Short mmCIF file of C-alpha atoms in Angstrom, two decimals:
data_model
loop_
_atom_site.label_atom_id
_atom_site.label_comp_id
_atom_site.label_asym_id
_atom_site.label_seq_id
_atom_site.Cartn_x
_atom_site.Cartn_y
_atom_site.Cartn_z
CA MET A 1251 32.74 -8.23 13.77
CA ALA A 1252 30.53 -7.96 10.76
CA GLU A 1253 28.00 -5.78 11.99
CA ASP A 1254 30.14 -3.28 13.36
CA PHE A 1255 31.90 -3.32 9.44
CA GLN A 1256 28.29 -2.76 8.36
CA GLU A 1257 28.11 0.06 10.71
CA ALA A 1258 31.42 1.61 9.65
CA GLN A 1259 31.35 0.85 6.03
CA PRO A 1260 27.71 0.24 5.07
CA HIS A 1261 28.67 1.01 0.86
CA GLU A 1262 31.71 -1.39 1.15
CA TYR A 1263 29.57 -3.97 3.27
CA LEU A 1264 26.92 -4.31 0.61
CA ARG A 1265 29.34 -4.19 -2.42
CA LEU A 1266 30.69 -7.22 -0.98
CA PHE A 1267 27.96 -8.91 -1.11
CA LEU A 1268 26.86 -7.94 -4.67
CA ARG A 1269 30.34 -9.36 -6.20
CA ASP A 1270 28.97 -12.81 -5.31
CA ASN A 1271 25.26 -11.97 -6.94
CA VAL A 1272 23.54 -11.87 -3.47
CA ARG A 1273 22.33 -9.40 -0.99
CA PRO A 1274 23.22 -9.21 2.84
CA ASP A 1275 19.43 -11.18 3.97
CA ASN A 1276 20.98 -13.71 1.24
CA ARG A 1277 18.17 -12.89 -1.66
CA ALA A 1278 19.51 -13.14 -5.00
CA ILE A 1279 20.71 -9.74 -6.54
CA THR A 1280 17.32 -9.31 -8.39
CA GLY A 1281 15.09 -11.66 -5.93
CA PHE A 1282 12.18 -10.33 -4.00
CA ARG A 1283 11.24 -11.14 0.25
CA ASP A 1284 8.25 -13.30 0.81
CA VAL A 1285 4.91 -11.31 0.52
CA ARG A 1286 1.80 -12.32 2.83
CA ILE A 1287 -1.24 -11.42 2.86
CA HIS A 1288 -4.27 -11.39 5.45
CA CYS A 1289 -7.49 -10.05 5.02
CA ASN A 1290 -9.85 -9.06 7.56
CA THR A 1291 -7.50 -8.72 9.94
CA VAL A 1292 -9.24 -5.83 11.88
CA LYS A 1293 -12.96 -7.30 12.72
CA SER A 1294 -14.29 -3.54 13.51
CA ALA A 1295 -13.28 -2.57 9.90
CA LEU A 1296 -15.50 -2.33 6.84
CA GLY A 1297 -12.02 -3.74 5.15
CA SER A 1298 -8.81 -4.72 6.65
CA ALA A 1299 -5.56 -6.36 5.43
CA MET A 1300 -2.08 -7.00 6.58
CA VAL A 1301 0.63 -7.31 4.59
CA CYS A 1302 4.18 -8.71 5.16
CA TYR A 1303 7.21 -7.71 3.19
CA GLY A 1304 9.67 -10.29 5.02
CA ASN A 1305 10.11 -8.49 8.73
CA THR A 1306 8.37 -5.26 7.03
CA ARG A 1307 4.30 -5.06 8.69
CA VAL A 1308 1.94 -3.06 7.80
CA ILE A 1309 -2.08 -3.09 8.90
CA ALA A 1310 -4.89 -0.82 6.65
CA GLY A 1311 -8.41 -0.93 8.14
CA VAL A 1312 -11.52 1.06 6.57
CA LYS A 1313 -13.70 2.61 8.75
CA GLY A 1314 -16.68 4.40 7.53
CA LYS A 1315 -19.47 7.13 8.60
CA PHE A 1316 -22.12 8.88 7.40
CA ALA A 1317 -21.39 12.84 5.79
CA THR A 1318 -23.19 15.49 4.40
CA PRO A 1319 -21.89 15.59 0.96
CA HIS A 1320 -20.03 18.58 -0.63
CA ILE A 1321 -22.32 21.54 -2.32
CA ASP A 1322 -20.71 21.01 -5.70
CA THR A 1323 -20.65 16.99 -5.57
CA PRO A 1324 -23.96 16.26 -4.01
CA SER A 1325 -23.42 12.45 -5.31
CA ARG A 1326 -20.15 11.61 -4.52
CA GLY A 1327 -18.63 10.16 -1.30
CA TYR A 1328 -15.26 10.64 0.20
CA ILE A 1329 -12.00 8.58 1.04
CA VAL A 1330 -9.82 10.03 3.59
CA PRO A 1331 -6.19 8.03 3.35
CA ASN A 1332 -3.71 8.07 5.76
CA LEU A 1333 -0.56 6.63 6.86
CA SER A 1334 0.90 6.44 10.20
CA LEU A 1335 5.10 5.62 10.97
CA PRO A 1336 4.65 5.40 14.94
CA PRO A 1337 7.89 4.95 17.32
CA LEU A 1338 6.82 1.50 18.02
CA CYS A 1339 7.60 0.32 14.19
CA ASN A 1340 11.25 1.66 14.31
CA SER A 1341 13.41 3.76 16.47
CA LYS A 1342 14.27 6.11 13.84
CA TYR A 1343 10.91 7.69 14.52
CA ARG A 1344 10.07 9.66 17.11
CA PRO A 1345 7.47 10.41 19.47
CA GLY A 1346 5.57 13.88 18.63
CA PRO A 1347 4.59 15.20 15.12
CA PRO A 1348 4.00 13.20 11.99
CA ASP A 1349 7.58 12.01 10.87
CA PRO A 1350 8.34 13.82 7.28
CA ARG A 1351 9.07 10.79 5.70
CA ALA A 1352 5.08 9.90 7.06
CA THR A 1353 3.35 12.97 5.27
CA VAL A 1354 5.60 12.37 2.41
CA MET A 1355 4.12 8.72 1.86
CA SER A 1356 0.34 9.72 2.96
CA HIS A 1357 0.57 12.09 -0.13
CA LYS A 1358 1.30 9.50 -2.32
CA LEU A 1359 -0.73 7.28 -0.84
CA VAL A 1360 -3.89 9.61 -1.81
CA GLU A 1361 -2.31 10.04 -5.07
CA VAL A 1362 -2.47 6.05 -5.51
CA LEU A 1363 -5.96 5.66 -4.28
CA SER A 1364 -7.62 8.91 -6.02
CA GLY A 1365 -9.09 7.52 -8.68
CA VAL A 1366 -9.74 3.90 -7.33
CA LEU A 1367 -12.92 4.29 -6.53
CA ASP A 1368 -16.08 5.87 -8.17
CA LEU A 1369 -17.09 7.99 -5.79
CA GLU A 1370 -20.92 8.33 -6.61
CA GLU A 1371 -20.77 4.86 -5.49
CA LEU A 1372 -20.47 5.89 -2.04
CA CYS A 1373 -24.10 8.09 -2.24
CA ILE A 1374 -26.77 7.13 -0.14
CA SER A 1375 -28.72 9.75 -0.59
CA ALA A 1376 -28.24 12.66 -3.03
CA ARG A 1377 -27.34 16.45 -1.31
CA ARG A 1378 -28.63 14.29 1.73
CA ALA A 1379 -25.91 11.49 2.64
CA VAL A 1380 -22.62 9.92 1.46
CA TRP A 1381 -20.09 7.63 2.60
CA ALA A 1382 -17.08 8.74 3.57
CA LEU A 1383 -14.87 6.24 3.77
CA TYR A 1384 -11.56 6.81 5.92
CA MET A 1385 -8.54 4.40 6.11
CA ASP A 1386 -5.85 4.07 8.39
CA VAL A 1387 -2.43 2.81 7.30
CA VAL A 1388 -0.25 1.72 9.88
CA CYS A 1389 3.53 0.64 9.79
CA ILE A 1390 3.90 -1.82 12.45
CA ASN A 1391 7.58 -3.13 12.00
CA ASP A 1392 9.77 -0.82 9.34
CA ASP A 1393 12.74 -3.13 7.81
CA GLY A 1394 12.45 -1.49 4.68
CA ASN A 1395 10.02 -1.19 1.55
CA VAL A 1396 7.54 0.43 3.51
CA PHE A 1397 5.37 2.01 0.98
CA ASP A 1398 5.13 -0.81 -1.14
CA ALA A 1399 3.58 -2.60 1.89
CA ALA A 1400 1.44 0.40 2.61
CA VAL A 1401 -0.43 0.33 -0.99
CA LEU A 1402 -0.88 -3.75 -1.14
CA ALA A 1403 -2.40 -3.23 2.14
CA ALA A 1404 -4.27 -0.03 1.16
CA SER A 1405 -5.24 -2.13 -1.93
CA ALA A 1406 -6.17 -5.17 -0.02
CA ALA A 1407 -8.27 -3.63 2.47
CA LEU A 1408 -10.27 -1.96 -0.16
CA TYR A 1409 -10.89 -4.87 -2.32
CA ASN A 1410 -12.69 -6.79 0.94
CA THR A 1411 -14.30 -3.68 2.20
CA TYR A 1412 -18.63 -4.27 2.40
CA LEU A 1413 -20.78 -1.14 3.27
CA PRO A 1414 -23.53 -2.41 5.44
CA ALA A 1415 -27.15 -1.66 4.13
CA THR A 1416 -28.70 1.59 5.15
CA HIS A 1417 -32.02 3.48 5.43
CA VAL A 1418 -32.95 7.00 4.82
CA HIS A 1419 -36.25 8.51 7.19
CA GLU A 1420 -37.51 10.63 4.82
CA GLU A 1421 -38.98 12.59 6.86
CA THR A 1422 -36.23 13.57 9.19
CA GLY A 1423 -33.34 12.72 6.69
CA PHE A 1424 -31.92 10.33 9.21
CA VAL A 1425 -29.57 7.53 8.24
CA SER A 1426 -28.95 4.46 9.72
CA VAL A 1427 -27.90 1.19 9.46
CA ASP A 1428 -30.49 -0.84 7.95
CA GLU A 1429 -29.52 -4.83 10.06
CA GLU A 1430 -31.58 -6.49 7.83
CA GLY A 1431 -30.90 -5.53 4.44
CA GLU A 1432 -27.90 -6.89 3.25
CA GLY A 1433 -24.42 -5.10 2.17
CA ARG A 1434 -22.39 -4.75 -0.92
CA ARG A 1435 -18.78 -4.96 -2.01
CA ILE A 1436 -17.51 -1.94 -3.55
CA HIS A 1437 -16.33 -1.86 -6.81
CA LEU A 1438 -12.85 -0.91 -7.46
CA GLN A 1439 -12.02 1.06 -10.96
CA TYR A 1440 -8.49 -0.51 -10.46
CA ILE A 1441 -6.15 -2.42 -8.35
CA PRO A 1442 -3.43 -0.59 -7.73
CA VAL A 1443 -0.06 -2.08 -7.38
CA PRO A 1444 3.11 -1.44 -6.27
CA VAL A 1445 6.74 -2.47 -7.15
CA SER A 1446 9.87 -0.45 -5.54
CA ILE A 1447 13.95 -1.18 -7.34
CA ALA A 1448 16.19 0.59 -5.41
CA VAL A 1449 19.41 1.44 -7.24
CA PHE A 1450 23.01 0.58 -5.69
CA GLU A 1451 25.56 1.10 -8.59
CA GLU A 1452 25.42 -0.76 -11.43
CA SER A 1453 22.76 -3.06 -9.48
CA LEU A 1454 19.08 -2.88 -9.30
CA LEU A 1455 17.53 -3.96 -5.52
CA PRO A 1456 13.96 -4.76 -6.10
CA ASP A 1457 12.31 -4.54 -2.46
CA PRO A 1458 15.35 -2.71 -0.87
CA THR A 1459 15.63 -3.56 3.04
CA GLU A 1460 16.25 -0.73 5.67
CA PHE A 1461 19.75 -0.97 5.30
CA GLU A 1462 19.55 -0.77 1.69
CA GLU A 1463 17.62 1.97 1.22
CA ASP A 1464 20.20 4.03 3.73
CA VAL A 1465 22.84 2.71 1.08
CA VAL A 1466 21.09 3.38 -2.27
CA SER A 1467 21.43 6.24 -4.50
CA GLY A 1468 17.80 6.34 -5.66
CA THR A 1469 14.46 4.39 -6.07
CA LEU A 1470 11.97 3.92 -9.04
CA SER A 1471 8.63 3.12 -7.86
CA VAL A 1472 5.86 1.95 -9.86
CA CYS A 1473 2.34 1.46 -9.11
CA TRP A 1474 0.48 -0.52 -11.38
CA ASP A 1475 -2.77 -1.67 -12.03
CA ASP A 1476 -4.44 -4.74 -12.75
CA SER A 1477 -4.53 -4.29 -16.58
CA CYS A 1478 -1.09 -3.91 -16.69
CA LYS A 1479 -1.05 -0.27 -16.89
CA ILE A 1480 1.38 2.34 -15.13
CA ARG A 1481 -0.82 4.28 -12.82
CA ASN A 1482 1.81 6.18 -10.81
CA ILE A 1483 5.46 6.55 -10.96
CA TRP A 1484 8.29 8.32 -9.02
CA ASN A 1485 11.73 7.77 -10.60
CA SER A 1486 15.04 9.35 -8.28
CA SER A 1487 16.92 6.44 -9.83
CA GLY A 1488 19.22 8.10 -12.32
CA LEU A 1489 18.87 4.95 -14.78
CA THR A 1490 19.43 5.11 -18.30
CA ASP A 1491 16.80 4.64 -20.75
CA ASP A 1492 17.73 1.11 -21.52
CA LYS A 1493 18.31 0.15 -18.15
CA LEU A 1494 15.21 2.08 -17.15
CA ALA A 1495 13.01 -0.36 -19.66
CA ALA A 1496 14.73 -3.69 -18.48
CA ALA A 1497 13.23 -2.18 -14.93
CA LEU A 1498 10.04 -1.43 -16.07
CA GLU A 1499 9.59 -4.80 -17.31
CA TYR A 1500 10.71 -6.29 -14.07
CA SER A 1501 8.44 -4.57 -11.86
CA SER A 1502 5.25 -5.16 -14.71
CA LYS A 1503 6.37 -8.48 -14.06
CA ARG A 1504 6.21 -8.46 -9.98
CA SER A 1505 3.21 -6.66 -9.77
CA SER A 1506 1.37 -9.39 -11.78
CA VAL A 1507 2.78 -11.66 -8.98
CA LEU A 1508 1.18 -9.28 -6.33
CA LEU A 1509 -2.34 -9.45 -7.89
CA SER A 1510 -2.45 -12.92 -7.98
CA ILE A 1511 -1.29 -13.22 -4.23
CA LEU A 1512 -4.10 -10.51 -3.27
CA ARG A 1513 -6.54 -12.11 -5.73
CA ARG A 1514 -6.12 -15.79 -4.24
CA VAL A 1515 -6.22 -14.41 -0.12
CA SER A 1516 -9.39 -12.15 -0.90
CA SER A 1517 -11.17 -15.63 -2.74
CA GLN A 1518 -10.39 -17.59 0.42
CA HIS A 1519 -11.64 -14.53 2.94
CA GLN A 1520 -14.54 -13.38 1.38
CA PRO A 1521 -17.43 -13.70 4.44
CA SER A 1522 -20.19 -15.45 3.82
CA SER A 1523 -22.75 -12.58 4.20
CA PRO A 1524 -21.24 -9.12 4.11
CA PRO A 1525 -20.70 -7.23 7.67
#
């Protein structure tokens, strides 16, 4: 009966919960779902992580390949992120070309990660070889707020990425992995931490579920860094200046919590020797 009501009148269904200061999944109105981060989940990757926001699950993995640098930037490497929303994660996504929502999220992910790495640190030999890092971010289960989970998974994967030692053969210019050399952890110039807050009438709903995303009027998504600085912001919330300021303050505090979780989990999963 409740499911029929939810499907037939989703807005009124949500209103009934909010009148009691609770959300359909029994959270407080301003509450977040449990967030879990698991690092080094893909053993074949240079760095990887799985992030869970409630039932939403996203996995990110970093692969590295040797590449020829661009002629205009002979000592800069590459990072190429891609986000996928396969039909496996939710029946609303269909087989075939990438879903438009995945394309939009991929473009936003590129924006978020554009300044995270000093690309010159990916240089192996100027004008000869650099690292090209390919990051695949895949949603395993979509129960809302996939983008936040995707960005946090990408941040955790990069934070735990180690590059193997390399050897350049001077005569041929051939590059190979030095199995006896010591790898190095890549340095992040900052750590992106996302927080999204949906807006339904007068209510702010942080970390919206899939159901809530379908009925809200807009969303404020902010990507903070580990210095509490806003790096990216997407705002379709229509909030007044006062409410926007309150939402930003709230999201800043939440980003600090997520950052502490990321750092704590990462410290527990550091390899004894880089791969």
